[in-house]
């Protein structure tokens, strides 16, 4: 497999396929800085072209023979443990020579930490605490709900999604004491670098000691070391990691926030029974009243925004308004990947519930979408907006029509003809006058992308009926729209439609409201 790797990922893909393996993905370049048993590749899912990651474990490599049980344990646990903060398993290909695990697209935490090193101290602190919050949630789930010890909590076991969210992986030694063959207690030391995050009791008595102690003990200690590592990447490990394991001194705090430091010391308690658990660390950080040494998660703006987005449908109107106002006022201050892949999809989902919030959410979606690359704009922005044209909610439809000028130029003709027009034309016959009028105004920006059949037949039939609308402003704007469409109509249509239309307009008495739009 080293030979294959040297040829490059494309060659790996080709040769593996020739061996008879049916890959559900196409391998891309190898990702650097993946310090695990696995080689990490960027890849694309074969059936829809979406970005994924592939973790490759090489059975043939001579240094890997002793760790094969760890690789198989990682696969088994990743397959069965599902949680939003755990690396998402999607598929696997197994052969006699390798395991290839397909997951959601991620990159190593180490790469992200390097990118964030140049950010301001406050931006970096917000992002790190948000990430540690997600890892604490994942560990609490593994310790309590899965009744297991992760056993490998360190930077190399954490990956970053496109939205910037931290995902817990590295399940090589994850074990439940009731497993048939829990590898943590017998093979924990075979994981490369495992002693760097081992707790004092493990260093003294070996990994088997964990079987009789608190299920979270090893993970708690490793979480404390992770906290130190991400906040102080250039510092050596704290002195407490070596015998006689003295308590961390204030001088060793470095860049760890003062509010976190008391919990940091409790996570590194040498006594496993007195050590703070990940669950308690999480509860302390989420305390509503941020006293000394608490509330460091609940006061974090990224944590608050994510909680607001996740619970949007259950929130009161006042809570929704507060969140949307916060997003609008702070739009430019969010990390670009967080705005594009975390906030935007959540806002698009929230729109499905309709209601008065749509008038605020649609402009927000377009505001956050200004930084989206052109090749991703269709999926992230246009896709959800186009689907919403079929919504029966008038607030949503009105918001889409009022803001159409902001995104109409990015719609292609096929999308307008096949997906937008079939839904938007219902607005011409809506019982609410403001919807009918907004639909007329929307045609001005959409008309260049309508087909000749729609322009010369379907649209004109609707406009002919609207010339007799009870609302004077609608009759006026219909007449103006017909005039604007004139140059785009066919020669025969002009003769049959324009003169009669204008003649009819002259016969109708109305109060001129003018063109609004």
mmCIF file of C-alpha atoms in Angstrom, residues 83-88 104-110 112-113 116 126-138 157-169 302-303 305-307 309-310 335-346:
data_model
loop_
_atom_site.group_PDB
_atom_site.id
_atom_site.type_symbol
_atom_site.label_atom_id
_atom_site.label_comp_id
_atom_site.label_asym_id
_atom_site.label_seq_id
_atom_site.Cartn_x
_atom_site.Cartn_y
_atom_site.Cartn_z
ATOM 1 C CA UNK A 83 -24.131 11.533 17.552
ATOM 2 C CA UNK A 84 -23.999 15.034 15.993
ATOM 3 C CA UNK A 85 -20.595 15.667 17.607
ATOM 4 C CA UNK A 86 -19.080 12.350 16.560
ATOM 5 C CA UNK A 87 -17.370 11.863 13.197
ATOM 6 C CA UNK A 88 -20.168 10.721 10.861
ATOM 7 C CA UNK A 104 -18.323 13.298 6.228
ATOM 8 C CA UNK A 105 -15.712 15.717 4.829
ATOM 9 C CA UNK A 106 -13.308 16.735 7.594
ATOM 10 C CA UNK A 107 -9.767 17.963 8.128
ATOM 11 C CA UNK A 108 -7.435 17.367 11.100
ATOM 12 C CA UNK A 109 -7.706 19.686 14.099
ATOM 13 C CA UNK A 110 -3.973 20.406 13.833
ATOM 14 C CA UNK A 112 -7.312 24.204 11.735
ATOM 15 C CA UNK A 113 -5.294 25.244 14.787
ATOM 16 C CA UNK A 116 -6.539 30.074 13.668
ATOM 17 C CA UNK A 126 -14.422 31.910 21.104
ATOM 18 C CA UNK A 127 -13.670 29.220 18.532
ATOM 19 C CA UNK A 128 -11.661 27.033 20.917
ATOM 20 C CA UNK A 129 -14.319 27.145 23.634
ATOM 21 C CA UNK A 130 -17.010 26.346 21.077
ATOM 22 C CA UNK A 131 -14.982 23.336 19.943
ATOM 23 C CA UNK A 132 -14.287 22.149 23.484
ATOM 24 C CA UNK A 133 -18.000 22.455 24.191
ATOM 25 C CA UNK A 134 -18.798 20.075 21.338
ATOM 26 C CA UNK A 135 -16.111 17.588 22.442
ATOM 27 C CA UNK A 136 -17.448 17.726 26.022
ATOM 28 C CA UNK A 137 -20.939 16.951 24.724
ATOM 29 C CA UNK A 138 -19.576 14.002 22.724
ATOM 30 C CA UNK A 157 -8.574 12.223 17.417
ATOM 31 C CA UNK A 158 -10.460 15.434 16.608
ATOM 32 C CA UNK A 159 -11.502 16.572 13.151
ATOM 33 C CA UNK A 160 -13.052 19.742 11.772
ATOM 34 C CA UNK A 161 -16.115 19.793 9.525
ATOM 35 C CA UNK A 162 -16.571 22.347 6.699
ATOM 36 C CA UNK A 163 -18.636 24.470 9.126
ATOM 37 C CA UNK A 164 -15.735 24.600 11.588
ATOM 38 C CA UNK A 165 -17.400 22.244 14.076
ATOM 39 C CA UNK A 166 -15.245 19.846 16.068
ATOM 40 C CA UNK A 167 -15.994 16.149 15.553
ATOM 41 C CA UNK A 168 -14.714 13.416 17.841
ATOM 42 C CA UNK A 169 -13.111 10.425 16.141
ATOM 43 C CA UNK A 302 -20.911 30.636 18.915
ATOM 44 C CA UNK A 303 -22.413 28.253 21.462
ATOM 45 C CA UNK A 305 -25.963 30.976 18.179
ATOM 46 C CA UNK A 306 -25.833 27.206 17.618
ATOM 47 C CA UNK A 307 -28.276 26.599 20.475
ATOM 48 C CA UNK A 309 -30.491 27.764 15.583
ATOM 49 C CA UNK A 310 -30.976 24.187 16.816
ATOM 50 C CA UNK A 335 -15.968 32.841 10.905
ATOM 51 C CA UNK A 336 -16.688 32.466 7.153
ATOM 52 C CA UNK A 337 -17.033 28.670 7.317
ATOM 53 C CA UNK A 338 -19.366 28.960 10.316
ATOM 54 C CA UNK A 339 -21.568 31.454 8.478
ATOM 55 C CA UNK A 340 -21.618 29.458 5.233
ATOM 56 C CA UNK A 341 -22.049 25.909 6.492
ATOM 57 C CA UNK A 342 -23.617 26.288 9.931
ATOM 58 C CA UNK A 343 -25.746 29.436 9.993
ATOM 59 C CA UNK A 344 -26.998 29.402 6.394
ATOM 60 C CA UNK A 345 -28.301 25.798 6.300
ATOM 61 C CA UNK A 346 -30.026 26.322 9.650
#
